[in-house]
Coordinates of C-alpha atoms in Angstrom, one line a residue:
S1180 CA -0.4 0.0 -0.3
S1181 CA 1.4 3.3 -0.7
I1182 CA 0.3 7.1 -0.1
S1183 CA -0.7 8.8 -3.0
E1184 CA -2.4 11.9 -1.3
F1185 CA -2.8 13.7 1.9
L1186 CA -5.6 15.4 3.5
L1187 CA -5.4 18.2 5.1
L1188 CA -7.5 20.1 7.9
A1189 CA -10.2 22.4 7.1
L1190 CA -9.6 25.9 8.8
A1191 CA -13.5 26.1 9.0
D1192 CA -16.5 23.6 8.4
T1193 CA -19.1 26.2 7.6
R1194 CA -19.1 27.8 4.3
Q1195 CA -19.1 31.3 5.0
L1196 CA -15.8 30.8 7.3
Q1197 CA -14.3 29.2 4.4
L1198 CA -14.5 32.2 1.8
L1199 CA -13.9 34.7 4.5
H1200 CA -11.0 32.4 4.7
F1201 CA -10.4 32.8 1.3
W1202 CA -10.7 36.4 1.0
L1203 CA -8.3 37.2 3.7
L1204 CA -5.4 34.9 2.4
L1205 CA -6.5 36.8 -1.0
G1206 CA -5.7 40.1 0.5
I1207 CA -2.5 38.7 2.4
Y1208 CA -1.1 36.9 -0.6
L1209 CA -2.1 40.2 -3.1
A1210 CA -0.7 42.4 0.1
A1211 CA 2.9 40.4 -0.6
L1212 CA 2.8 40.3 -4.2
L1213 CA 2.5 44.4 -4.3
G1214 CA 5.0 45.0 -1.6
N1215 CA 7.5 42.9 -2.9
G1216 CA 6.7 43.9 -6.4
L1217 CA 7.9 47.6 -5.6
I1218 CA 10.5 47.1 -3.9
S1219 CA 11.5 44.5 -6.7
T1220 CA 10.8 47.5 -9.3
A1221 CA 12.2 50.1 -7.1
V1222 CA 15.6 48.5 -6.8
A1223 CA 15.9 47.2 -10.6
C1224 CA 15.0 50.5 -12.0
N1225 CA 16.5 53.5 -9.5
H1226 CA 20.7 52.8 -10.4
R1227 CA 21.3 54.9 -7.1
L1228 CA 20.1 51.8 -5.3
H1229 CA 22.6 49.4 -7.1
T1230 CA 24.3 49.1 -3.7
P1231 CA 25.0 45.6 -2.0
M1232 CA 22.4 46.8 0.9
Y1233 CA 19.7 47.1 -1.7
F1234 CA 20.8 44.0 -4.0
F1235 CA 20.1 41.5 -1.1
L1236 CA 16.9 43.7 -0.3
L1237 CA 15.8 42.7 -3.9
N1238 CA 16.8 39.2 -3.4
L1239 CA 14.8 39.0 0.0
A1240 CA 11.5 40.1 -2.3
L1241 CA 12.0 37.9 -4.5
L1242 CA 12.7 35.0 -1.8
D1243 CA 9.3 35.7 0.4
L1244 CA 7.6 36.7 -3.1
G1245 CA 8.6 32.3 -3.7
C1246 CA 7.9 31.6 0.2
I1247 CA 4.3 33.0 0.3
S1248 CA 3.6 31.5 -3.7
T1249 CA 4.4 27.9 -2.4
T1250 CA 1.5 26.9 0.2
L1251 CA -1.0 30.4 0.0
P1252 CA -2.4 29.3 -4.0
K1253 CA -3.5 25.9 -2.5
A1254 CA -4.5 27.1 0.9
M1255 CA -6.5 29.5 -1.1
A1256 CA -7.8 27.0 -3.5
N1257 CA -8.8 24.5 -0.5
A1258 CA -11.0 27.2 1.1
L1259 CA -12.7 27.9 -2.3
W1260 CA -13.2 24.9 -3.5
H1261 CA -14.2 23.4 -0.5
T1262 CA -11.3 20.4 -1.0
R1263 CA -8.9 19.0 1.9
N1264 CA -6.8 16.7 -0.2
I1265 CA -3.7 17.0 -1.9
S1266 CA -1.0 15.3 -3.7
Y1267 CA 1.7 13.2 -2.4
A1268 CA 4.2 14.9 -4.9
G1269 CA 2.6 18.1 -4.3
C1270 CA 3.1 17.6 -0.8
A1271 CA 6.8 17.4 -0.7
A1272 CA 6.8 19.5 -3.6
Q1273 CA 5.8 22.5 -1.0
V1274 CA 7.7 21.4 2.0
F1275 CA 10.8 21.0 -0.1
L1276 CA 10.1 24.8 -1.4
F1277 CA 8.9 26.2 1.6
V1278 CA 12.3 24.9 3.5
F1279 CA 14.4 26.2 0.8
F1280 CA 13.0 29.5 0.2
L1281 CA 13.0 30.4 4.6
S1282 CA 16.8 28.9 4.6
A1283 CA 17.7 31.1 1.8
E1284 CA 16.0 33.9 3.8
C1285 CA 17.9 33.5 7.0
C1286 CA 20.9 33.2 4.7
I1287 CA 20.3 36.7 3.2
L1288 CA 19.3 38.1 6.7
T1289 CA 22.4 36.6 8.2
I1290 CA 25.2 38.4 5.5
M1291 CA 22.5 41.8 5.3
S1292 CA 23.2 41.8 9.5
Y1293 CA 26.7 41.2 8.8
D1294 CA 27.3 43.8 5.8
R1295 CA 25.4 46.2 8.5
Y1296 CA 28.0 45.3 10.8
V1297 CA 30.9 45.9 8.4
A1298 CA 29.4 49.4 7.4
I1299 CA 29.0 50.5 11.0
C1300 CA 32.2 49.1 12.2
K1301 CA 34.5 51.0 9.3

């Protein structure tokens, strides 16, 4: 016997709360897309922001986009379509990508803090 899919725990049992969760998650997702998109655009378009600190900030924004895009769309789809299952491969991909993006964010934050430390101590 092999596992082909998992059942996820529902955030809410009633349809109204599921729709509320969908709209809240959609708002969070769009806010993250807008904020990180604005940071990326500002850093990429303004030549005065082509310094190491803003390079790291651009990478942090892109990693945040990847991190939030691995889990939130599936959660929104589950809330909207009243489904609870996820395939084994989909779950493994989500866990791998989520851990990868979070660990990369931690590395970028560590490098950014060291960059600020070096700038202050000069």
